[in-house]
Every structure is written in C-alpha cells, then in structure tokens.
PDB file of C-alpha atoms in Angstrom:
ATOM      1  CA  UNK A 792      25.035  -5.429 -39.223  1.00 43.00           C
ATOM      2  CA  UNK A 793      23.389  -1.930 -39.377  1.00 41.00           C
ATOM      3  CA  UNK A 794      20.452  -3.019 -37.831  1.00 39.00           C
ATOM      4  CA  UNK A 795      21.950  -4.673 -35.192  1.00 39.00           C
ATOM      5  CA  UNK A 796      24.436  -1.563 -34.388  1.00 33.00           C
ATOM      6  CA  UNK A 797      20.737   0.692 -34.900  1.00 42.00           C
ATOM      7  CA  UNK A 798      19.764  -1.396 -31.675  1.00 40.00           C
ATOM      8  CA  UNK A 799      22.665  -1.122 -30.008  1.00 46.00           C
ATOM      9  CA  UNK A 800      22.423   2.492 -29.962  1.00 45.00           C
ATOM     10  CA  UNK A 801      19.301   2.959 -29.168  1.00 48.00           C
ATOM     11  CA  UNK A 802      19.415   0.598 -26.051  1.00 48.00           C
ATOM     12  CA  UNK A 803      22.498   2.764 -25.021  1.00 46.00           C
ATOM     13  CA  UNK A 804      20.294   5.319 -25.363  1.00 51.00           C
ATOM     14  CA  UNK A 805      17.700   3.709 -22.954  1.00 49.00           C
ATOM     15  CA  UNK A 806      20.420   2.830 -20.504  1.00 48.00           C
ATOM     16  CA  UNK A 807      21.282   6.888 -20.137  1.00 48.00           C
ATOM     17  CA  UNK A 808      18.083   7.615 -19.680  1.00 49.00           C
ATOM     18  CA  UNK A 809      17.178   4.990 -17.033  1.00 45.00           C
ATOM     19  CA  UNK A 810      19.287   7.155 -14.954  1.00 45.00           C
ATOM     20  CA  UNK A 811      16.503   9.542 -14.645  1.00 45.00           C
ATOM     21  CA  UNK A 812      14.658  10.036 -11.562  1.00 43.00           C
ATOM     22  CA  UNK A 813      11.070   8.581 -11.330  1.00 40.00           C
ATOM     23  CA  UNK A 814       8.317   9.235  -8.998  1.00 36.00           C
ATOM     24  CA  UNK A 815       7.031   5.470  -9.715  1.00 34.00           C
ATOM     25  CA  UNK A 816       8.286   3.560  -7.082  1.00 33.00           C
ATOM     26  CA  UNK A 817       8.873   6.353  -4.434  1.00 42.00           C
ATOM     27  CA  UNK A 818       6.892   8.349  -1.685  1.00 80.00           C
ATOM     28  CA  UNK A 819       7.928  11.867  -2.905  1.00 94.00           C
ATOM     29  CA  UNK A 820       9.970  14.259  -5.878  1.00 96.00           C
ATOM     30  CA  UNK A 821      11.167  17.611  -4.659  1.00 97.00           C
ATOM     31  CA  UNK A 822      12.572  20.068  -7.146  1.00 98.00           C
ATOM     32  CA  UNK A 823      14.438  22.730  -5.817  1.00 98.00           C
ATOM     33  CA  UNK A 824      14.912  25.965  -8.646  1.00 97.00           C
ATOM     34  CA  UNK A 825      17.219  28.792  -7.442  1.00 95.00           C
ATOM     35  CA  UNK A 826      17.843  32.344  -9.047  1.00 92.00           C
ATOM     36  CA  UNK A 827      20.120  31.363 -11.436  1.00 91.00           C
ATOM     37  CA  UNK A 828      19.903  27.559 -11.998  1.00 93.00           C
ATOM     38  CA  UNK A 829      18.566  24.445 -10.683  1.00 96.00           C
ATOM     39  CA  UNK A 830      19.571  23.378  -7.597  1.00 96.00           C
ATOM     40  CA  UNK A 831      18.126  20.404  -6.680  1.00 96.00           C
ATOM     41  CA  UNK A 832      16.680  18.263 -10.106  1.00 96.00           C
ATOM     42  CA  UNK A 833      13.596  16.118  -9.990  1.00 95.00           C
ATOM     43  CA  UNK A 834      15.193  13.677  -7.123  1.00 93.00           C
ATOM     44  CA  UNK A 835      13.093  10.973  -5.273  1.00 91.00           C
ATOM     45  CA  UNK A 836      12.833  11.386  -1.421  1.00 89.00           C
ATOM     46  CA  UNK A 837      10.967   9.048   0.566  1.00 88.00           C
ATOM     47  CA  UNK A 838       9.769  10.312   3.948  1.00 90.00           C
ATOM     48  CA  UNK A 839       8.554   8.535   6.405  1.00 87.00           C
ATOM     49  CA  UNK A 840       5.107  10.105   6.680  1.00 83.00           C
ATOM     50  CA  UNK A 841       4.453   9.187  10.230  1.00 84.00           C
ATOM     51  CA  UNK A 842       6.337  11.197  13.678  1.00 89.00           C
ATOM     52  CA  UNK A 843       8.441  13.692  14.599  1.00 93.00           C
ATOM     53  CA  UNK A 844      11.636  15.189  13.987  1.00 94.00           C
ATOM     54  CA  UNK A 845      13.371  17.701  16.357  1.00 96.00           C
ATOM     55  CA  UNK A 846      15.096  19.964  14.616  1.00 96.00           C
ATOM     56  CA  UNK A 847      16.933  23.663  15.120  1.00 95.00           C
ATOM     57  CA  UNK A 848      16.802  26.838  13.252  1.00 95.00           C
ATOM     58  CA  UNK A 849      19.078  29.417  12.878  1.00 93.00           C
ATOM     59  CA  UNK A 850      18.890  30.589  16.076  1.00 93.00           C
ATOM     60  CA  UNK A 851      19.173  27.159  17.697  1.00 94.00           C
ATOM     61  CA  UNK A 852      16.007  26.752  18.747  1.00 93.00           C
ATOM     62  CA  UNK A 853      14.430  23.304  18.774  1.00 94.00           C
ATOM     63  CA  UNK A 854      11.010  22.501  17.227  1.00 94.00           C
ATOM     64  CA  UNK A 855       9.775  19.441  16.618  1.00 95.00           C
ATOM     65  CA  UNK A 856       8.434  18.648  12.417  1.00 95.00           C
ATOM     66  CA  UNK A 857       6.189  15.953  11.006  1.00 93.00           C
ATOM     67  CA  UNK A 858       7.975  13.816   9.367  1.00 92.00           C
ATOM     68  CA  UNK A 859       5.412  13.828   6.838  1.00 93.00           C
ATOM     69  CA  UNK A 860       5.745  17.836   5.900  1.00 95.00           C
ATOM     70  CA  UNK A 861       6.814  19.175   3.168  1.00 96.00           C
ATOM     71  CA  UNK A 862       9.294  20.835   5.396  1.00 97.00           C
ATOM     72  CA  UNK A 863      10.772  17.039   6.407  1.00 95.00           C
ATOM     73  CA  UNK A 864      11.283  16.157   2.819  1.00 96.00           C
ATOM     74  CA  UNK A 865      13.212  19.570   1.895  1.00 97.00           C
ATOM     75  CA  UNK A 866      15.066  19.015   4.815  1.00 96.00           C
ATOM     76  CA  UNK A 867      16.126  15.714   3.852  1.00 94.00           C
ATOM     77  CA  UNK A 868      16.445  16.455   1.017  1.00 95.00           C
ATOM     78  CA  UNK A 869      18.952  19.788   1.754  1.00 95.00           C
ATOM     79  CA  UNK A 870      20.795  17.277   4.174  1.00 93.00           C
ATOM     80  CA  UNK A 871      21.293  14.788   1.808  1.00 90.00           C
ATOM     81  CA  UNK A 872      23.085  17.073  -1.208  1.00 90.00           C
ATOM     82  CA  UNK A 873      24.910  19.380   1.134  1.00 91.00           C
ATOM     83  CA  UNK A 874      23.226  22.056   0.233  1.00 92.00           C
ATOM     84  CA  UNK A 875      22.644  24.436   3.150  1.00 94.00           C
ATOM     85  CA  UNK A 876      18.808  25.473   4.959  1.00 97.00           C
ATOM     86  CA  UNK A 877      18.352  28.519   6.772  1.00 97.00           C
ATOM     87  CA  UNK A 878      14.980  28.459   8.701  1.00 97.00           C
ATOM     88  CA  UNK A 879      13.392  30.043  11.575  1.00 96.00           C
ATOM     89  CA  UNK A 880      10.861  28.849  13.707  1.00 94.00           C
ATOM     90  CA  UNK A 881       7.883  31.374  15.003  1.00 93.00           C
ATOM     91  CA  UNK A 882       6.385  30.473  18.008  1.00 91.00           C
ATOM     92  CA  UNK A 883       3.784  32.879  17.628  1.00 89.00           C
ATOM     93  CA  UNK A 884       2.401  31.240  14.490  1.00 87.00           C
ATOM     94  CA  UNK A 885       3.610  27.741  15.042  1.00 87.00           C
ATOM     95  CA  UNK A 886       4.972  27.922  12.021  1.00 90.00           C
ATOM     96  CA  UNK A 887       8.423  27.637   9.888  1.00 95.00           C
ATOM     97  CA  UNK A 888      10.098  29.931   7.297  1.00 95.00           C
ATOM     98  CA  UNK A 889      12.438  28.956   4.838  1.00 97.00           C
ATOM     99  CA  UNK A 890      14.556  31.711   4.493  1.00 96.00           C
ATOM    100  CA  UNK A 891      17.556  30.285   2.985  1.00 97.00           C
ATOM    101  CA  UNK A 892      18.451  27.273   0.392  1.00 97.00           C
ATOM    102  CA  UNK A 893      22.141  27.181  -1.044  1.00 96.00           C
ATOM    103  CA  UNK A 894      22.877  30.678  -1.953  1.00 94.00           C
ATOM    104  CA  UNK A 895      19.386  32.018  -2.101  1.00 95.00           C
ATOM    105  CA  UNK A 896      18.218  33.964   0.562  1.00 96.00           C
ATOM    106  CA  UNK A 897      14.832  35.764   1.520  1.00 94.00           C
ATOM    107  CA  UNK A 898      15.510  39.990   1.093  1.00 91.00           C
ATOM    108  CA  UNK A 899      12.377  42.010   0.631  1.00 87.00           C
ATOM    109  CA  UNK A 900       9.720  40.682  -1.384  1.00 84.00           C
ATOM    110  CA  UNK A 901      12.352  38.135  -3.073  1.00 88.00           C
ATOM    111  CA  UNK A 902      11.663  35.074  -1.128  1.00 93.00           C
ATOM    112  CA  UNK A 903      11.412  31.106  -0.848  1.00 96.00           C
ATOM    113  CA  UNK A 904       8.123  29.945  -1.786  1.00 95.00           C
ATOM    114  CA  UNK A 905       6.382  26.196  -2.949  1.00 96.00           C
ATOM    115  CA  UNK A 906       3.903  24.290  -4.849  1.00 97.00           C
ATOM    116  CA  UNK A 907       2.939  20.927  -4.537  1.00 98.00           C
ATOM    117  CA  UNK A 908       1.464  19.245  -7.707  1.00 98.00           C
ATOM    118  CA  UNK A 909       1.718  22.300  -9.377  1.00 97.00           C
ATOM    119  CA  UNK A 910      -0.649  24.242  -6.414  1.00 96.00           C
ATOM    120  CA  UNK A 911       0.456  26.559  -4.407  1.00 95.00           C
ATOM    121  CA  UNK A 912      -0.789  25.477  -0.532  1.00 95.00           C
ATOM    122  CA  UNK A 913      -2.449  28.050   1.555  1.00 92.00           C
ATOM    123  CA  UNK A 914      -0.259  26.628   4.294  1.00 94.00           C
ATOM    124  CA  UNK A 915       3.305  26.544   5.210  1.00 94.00           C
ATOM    125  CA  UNK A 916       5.201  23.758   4.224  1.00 96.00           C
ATOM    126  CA  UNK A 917       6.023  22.673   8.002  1.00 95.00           C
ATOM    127  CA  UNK A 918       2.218  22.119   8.533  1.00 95.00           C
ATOM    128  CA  UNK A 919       1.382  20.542   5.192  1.00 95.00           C
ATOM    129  CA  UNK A 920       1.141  16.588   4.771  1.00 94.00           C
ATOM    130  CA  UNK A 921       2.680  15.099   1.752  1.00 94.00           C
ATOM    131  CA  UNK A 922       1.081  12.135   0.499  1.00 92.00           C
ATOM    132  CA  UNK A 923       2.240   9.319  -1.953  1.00 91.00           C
ATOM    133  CA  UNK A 924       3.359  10.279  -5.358  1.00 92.00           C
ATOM    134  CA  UNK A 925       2.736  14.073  -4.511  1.00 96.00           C
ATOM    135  CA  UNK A 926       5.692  15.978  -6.399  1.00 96.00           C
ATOM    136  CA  UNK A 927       7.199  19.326  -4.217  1.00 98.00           C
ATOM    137  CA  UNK A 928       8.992  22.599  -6.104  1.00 98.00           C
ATOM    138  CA  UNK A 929      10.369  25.026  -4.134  1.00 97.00           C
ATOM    139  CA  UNK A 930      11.439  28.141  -6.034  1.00 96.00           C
ATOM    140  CA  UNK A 931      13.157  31.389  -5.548  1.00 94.00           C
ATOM    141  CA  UNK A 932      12.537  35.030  -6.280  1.00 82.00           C
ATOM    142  CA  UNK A 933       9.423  34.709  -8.335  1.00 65.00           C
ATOM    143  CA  UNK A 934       6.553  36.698  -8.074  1.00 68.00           C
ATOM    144  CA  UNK A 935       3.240  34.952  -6.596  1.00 74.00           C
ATOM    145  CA  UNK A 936       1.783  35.606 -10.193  1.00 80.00           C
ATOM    146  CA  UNK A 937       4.394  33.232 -11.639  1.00 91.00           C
ATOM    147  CA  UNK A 938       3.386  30.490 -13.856  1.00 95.00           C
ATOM    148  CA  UNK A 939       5.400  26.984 -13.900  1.00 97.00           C
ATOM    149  CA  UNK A 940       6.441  25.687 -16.450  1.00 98.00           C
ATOM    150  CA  UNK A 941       6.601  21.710 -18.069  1.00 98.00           C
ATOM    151  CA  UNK A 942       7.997  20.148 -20.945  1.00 98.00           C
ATOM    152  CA  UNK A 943       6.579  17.116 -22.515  1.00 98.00           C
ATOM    153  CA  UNK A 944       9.235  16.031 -25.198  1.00 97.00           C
ATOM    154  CA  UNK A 945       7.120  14.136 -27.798  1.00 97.00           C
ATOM    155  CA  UNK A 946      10.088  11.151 -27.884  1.00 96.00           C
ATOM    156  CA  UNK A 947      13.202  10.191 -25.359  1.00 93.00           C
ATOM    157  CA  UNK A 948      14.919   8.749 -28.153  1.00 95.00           C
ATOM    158  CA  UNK A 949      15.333  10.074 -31.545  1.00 95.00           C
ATOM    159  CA  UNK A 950      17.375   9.146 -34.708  1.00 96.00           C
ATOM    160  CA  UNK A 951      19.690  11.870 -35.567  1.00 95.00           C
ATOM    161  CA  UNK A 952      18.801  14.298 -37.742  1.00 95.00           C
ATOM    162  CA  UNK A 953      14.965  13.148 -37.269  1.00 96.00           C
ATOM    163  CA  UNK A 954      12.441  16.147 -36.147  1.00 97.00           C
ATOM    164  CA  UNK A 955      10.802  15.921 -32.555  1.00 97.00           C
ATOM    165  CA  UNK A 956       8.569  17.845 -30.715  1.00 98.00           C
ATOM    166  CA  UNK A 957       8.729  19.556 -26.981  1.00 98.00           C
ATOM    167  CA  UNK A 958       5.300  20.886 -25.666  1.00 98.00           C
ATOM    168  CA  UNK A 959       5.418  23.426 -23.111  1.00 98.00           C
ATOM    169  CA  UNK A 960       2.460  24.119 -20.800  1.00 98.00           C
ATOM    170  CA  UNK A 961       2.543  26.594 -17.921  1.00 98.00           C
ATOM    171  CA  UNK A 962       0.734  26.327 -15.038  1.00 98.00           C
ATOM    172  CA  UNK A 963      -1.128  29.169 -12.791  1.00 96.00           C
ATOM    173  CA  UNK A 964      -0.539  29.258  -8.891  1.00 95.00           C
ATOM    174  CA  UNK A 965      -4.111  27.379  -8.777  1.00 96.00           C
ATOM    175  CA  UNK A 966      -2.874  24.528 -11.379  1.00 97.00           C
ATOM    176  CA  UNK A 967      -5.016  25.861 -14.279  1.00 97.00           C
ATOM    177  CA  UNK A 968      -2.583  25.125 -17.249  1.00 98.00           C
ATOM    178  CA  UNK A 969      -2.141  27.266 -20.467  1.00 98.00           C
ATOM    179  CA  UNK A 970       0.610  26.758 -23.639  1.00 98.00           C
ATOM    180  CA  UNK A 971       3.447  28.019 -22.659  1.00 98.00           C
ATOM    181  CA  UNK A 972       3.560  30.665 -25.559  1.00 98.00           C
ATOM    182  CA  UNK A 973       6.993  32.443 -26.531  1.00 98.00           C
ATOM    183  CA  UNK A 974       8.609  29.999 -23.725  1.00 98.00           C
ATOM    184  CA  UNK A 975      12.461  29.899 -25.086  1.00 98.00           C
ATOM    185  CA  UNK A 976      13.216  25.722 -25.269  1.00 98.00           C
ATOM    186  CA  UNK A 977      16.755  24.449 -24.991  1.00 98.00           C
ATOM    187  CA  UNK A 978      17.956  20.888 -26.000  1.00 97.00           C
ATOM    188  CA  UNK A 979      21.365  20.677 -26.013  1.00 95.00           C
ATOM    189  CA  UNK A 980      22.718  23.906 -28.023  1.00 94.00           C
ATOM    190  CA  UNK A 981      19.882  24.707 -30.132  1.00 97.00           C
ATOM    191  CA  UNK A 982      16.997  27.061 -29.041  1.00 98.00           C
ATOM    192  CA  UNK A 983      13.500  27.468 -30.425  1.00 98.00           C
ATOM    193  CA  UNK A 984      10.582  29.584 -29.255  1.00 98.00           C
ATOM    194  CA  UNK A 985       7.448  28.042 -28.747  1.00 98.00           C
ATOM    195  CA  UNK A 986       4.753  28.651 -31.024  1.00 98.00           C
ATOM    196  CA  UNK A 987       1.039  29.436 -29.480  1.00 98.00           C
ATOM    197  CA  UNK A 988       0.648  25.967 -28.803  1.00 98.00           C
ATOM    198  CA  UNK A 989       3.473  25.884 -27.139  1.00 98.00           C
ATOM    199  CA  UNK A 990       4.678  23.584 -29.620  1.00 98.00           C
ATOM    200  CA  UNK A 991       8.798  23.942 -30.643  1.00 98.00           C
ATOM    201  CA  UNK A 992      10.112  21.542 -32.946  1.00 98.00           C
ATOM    202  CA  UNK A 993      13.816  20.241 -32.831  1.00 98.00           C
ATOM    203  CA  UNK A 994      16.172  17.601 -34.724  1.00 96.00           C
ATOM    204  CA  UNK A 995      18.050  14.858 -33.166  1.00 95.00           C
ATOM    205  CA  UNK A 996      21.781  16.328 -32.360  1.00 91.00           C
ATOM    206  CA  UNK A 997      24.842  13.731 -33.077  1.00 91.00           C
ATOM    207  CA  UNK A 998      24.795  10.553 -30.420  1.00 93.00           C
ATOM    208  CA  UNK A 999      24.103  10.574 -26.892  1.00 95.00           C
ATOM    209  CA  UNK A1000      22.017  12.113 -24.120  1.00 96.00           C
ATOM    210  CA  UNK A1001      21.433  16.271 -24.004  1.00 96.00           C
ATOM    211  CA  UNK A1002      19.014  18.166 -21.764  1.00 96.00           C
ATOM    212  CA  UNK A1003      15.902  19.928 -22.581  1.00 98.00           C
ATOM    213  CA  UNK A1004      14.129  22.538 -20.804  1.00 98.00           C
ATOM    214  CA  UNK A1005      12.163  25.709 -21.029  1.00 98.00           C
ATOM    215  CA  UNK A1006      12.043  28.882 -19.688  1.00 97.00           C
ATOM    216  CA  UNK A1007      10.216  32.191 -19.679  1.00 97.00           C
ATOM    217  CA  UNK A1008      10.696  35.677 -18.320  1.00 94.00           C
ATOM    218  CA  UNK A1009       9.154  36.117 -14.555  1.00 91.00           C
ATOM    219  CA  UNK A1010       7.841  32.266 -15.159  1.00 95.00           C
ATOM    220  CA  UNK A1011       9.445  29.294 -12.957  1.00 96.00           C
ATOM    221  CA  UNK A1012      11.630  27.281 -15.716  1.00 97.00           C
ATOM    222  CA  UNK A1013      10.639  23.642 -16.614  1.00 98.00           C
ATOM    223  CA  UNK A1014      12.382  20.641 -14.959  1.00 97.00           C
ATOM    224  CA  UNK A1015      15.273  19.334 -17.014  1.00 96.00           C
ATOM    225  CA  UNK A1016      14.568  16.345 -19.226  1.00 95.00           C
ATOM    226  CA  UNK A1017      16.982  14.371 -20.967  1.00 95.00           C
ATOM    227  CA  UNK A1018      16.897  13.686 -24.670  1.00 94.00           C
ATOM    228  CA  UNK A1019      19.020  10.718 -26.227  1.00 95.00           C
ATOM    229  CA  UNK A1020      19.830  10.942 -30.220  1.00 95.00           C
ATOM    230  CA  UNK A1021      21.240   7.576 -32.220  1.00 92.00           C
ATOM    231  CA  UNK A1022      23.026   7.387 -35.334  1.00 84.00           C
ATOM    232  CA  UNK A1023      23.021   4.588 -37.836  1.00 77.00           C
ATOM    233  CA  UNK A1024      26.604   3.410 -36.961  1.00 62.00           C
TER     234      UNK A1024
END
C-alpha cells in the first residue's frame, strides 16, 4: 500500500509539472524579466513567420512588422497577457524601440533590451527573424555587461527530505557561459549560494510543487523552474 501511494505521489507530481511551458512542440518562448519580478514566464508563442502586420506606436503612427520579428512575437505576446507596449517607430532608421513593457519604462541609460538564445542581436528586434525553437528574453534595466543566468535542477521530482542539486551557469552578452558563482538560489523558502561551480545543494520540502530560481546582483535572474517533492504517504 506504500508503494502504491509512493506512485501516486509522484505521478501527482508529474501532473503539476506537465503544466510547464515547453519549447518542444512550438515555434517560439519569450521571457519577459522586469525590474522587480518576472513578467512574462517562459510562455510558448507561435508566430506566423511569414507577412506583415500593421501596427501603431505611441504616437499613432502606422508601420507595418514581419510577422516573423522578434518584435511580432513580443507583441503577441504583450497582447495576449494584457500587459501594456509602448513603442515608437523611427522613420529615419526604419526601425522600432521598445520603450515600455508593463510598468517598465526606458529613462536614461535604464532601458528595454533582448537576447535571443542567450545572444544579444546586433539588430533591433523589429528587423530580426525568429526561427523555429529560437527562445526570446527581453529584460529591463540591466547593464549591456549583464550576464544571464540558468538553472539546471539536477531532478523535477524529489522524495522529501532527499538532497538535490541546482546548477547555475551565466551567460555573457556573446553566449560564452561561466558558473554562476555566489548566484543566491531559491526553491521554495530556502536559499543557498552557489559554490564555484555553481553548484547549490537543496532537500526536498514537504509535498507538492515550489519554484526555483537564481539570481545575482547586476546579472539577469534565471527563469523560474518548478520543483515537485513526494512523501511516503
């Protein structure tokens, strides 16, 4: 009877995590990290990748967007939560700013700025072409020397009380990745530094699903991941 309730929690487990989002079976992710928390998680977006789209800044003006830009898919993907875009469109440069997402808005160096597959483009996101699978963060208020971070949880599903480990690595604006040393890890209310590995080790917490993710001072913090503990009975 144990054994069979031992199952039963972990395939709860597995059915709180299948709620996750997964770039598998869709065009494109966008991640959207504000000032102060995440705004948009990890959320599939297909785009169409072929076309245009008018639409009008913040001035009204119309200007037509590929539909296959990295500027479509944060605008479809802003559309889609709510959450509101400020933009401008400069004829001079042919070429769109994102000035404002949610409550985050461009005021002297502090600014918008992206990365796709962990790059930062030398273009702007309304003239870049997304491709399938590619994976689009958008982050606030960093400097351009930021690194970004991600968390690779050794296990989705742990017994409680049984150790697990979360590796941090941070990436450079170029994609060249490093540990993520002295990166401060969170899974559900317990903290742990990572070592210079970027190695922190945890213990399952009661039953049930709790986020993990890491940050670091003037560093872009790590997508949220969720972790799912299981007791005996």
């Amino acid at each position: 009877m144990r054994t069979t309730l031992r199952v039963t929690l972990a395939a709860a487990c597995a059915a709180g995590l299948a709620a996750a989002p997964s770039a598998a079976a869709i065009d494109t992710v966008i991640r959207v990290e504000g000032t102060g928390a995440t705004l948009v998680p990890e959320s599939a977006i297909p785009i169409e990748g072929a076309g245009s789209a008018t639409v009008f800044d913040r001035n009204f003006a119309a200007t037509d967007v590929s539909r296959a830009s990295a500027f479509w898919q944060l605008y479809r993907a802003t559309s889609s939560t709510g959450l509101g875009l400020g933009f401008e469109y400069f004829p001079a440069f042919s070429a769109i700013l994102v000035q404002r997402i949610g409550g985050d808005e461009n005021a002297g160096s502090a600014g918008w700025q992206y990365r796709v597959n962990r790059v930062a483009p030398s273009v702007g996101a309304s003239d870049l072409a997304l491709s399938q699978g590619d994976r689009v963060l958008w982050y606030f208020g960093a400097s351009d020397g930021a690194r970004e971070l991600e968390i690779a949880p050794s296990t989705d599903r742990v017994p409680t009380g049984a150790p697990f480990t979360v590796t941090v690595t941070s990436y450079s604006a170029d994609g060249s990745p490093a540990p993520g040393a002295g990166a401060q890890v969170r899974y559900g209310s317990a903290t742990a530094t990572a070592d210079s590995a970027g190695r922190a080790t945890f213990v399952g917490q009661g039953t049930g699903v709790a986020a993990v993710q890491a940050t670091r001072a003037g560093d872009i913090r790590s997508a949220s991941r969720p972790g799912c503990a299981f007791g005996p009975d």
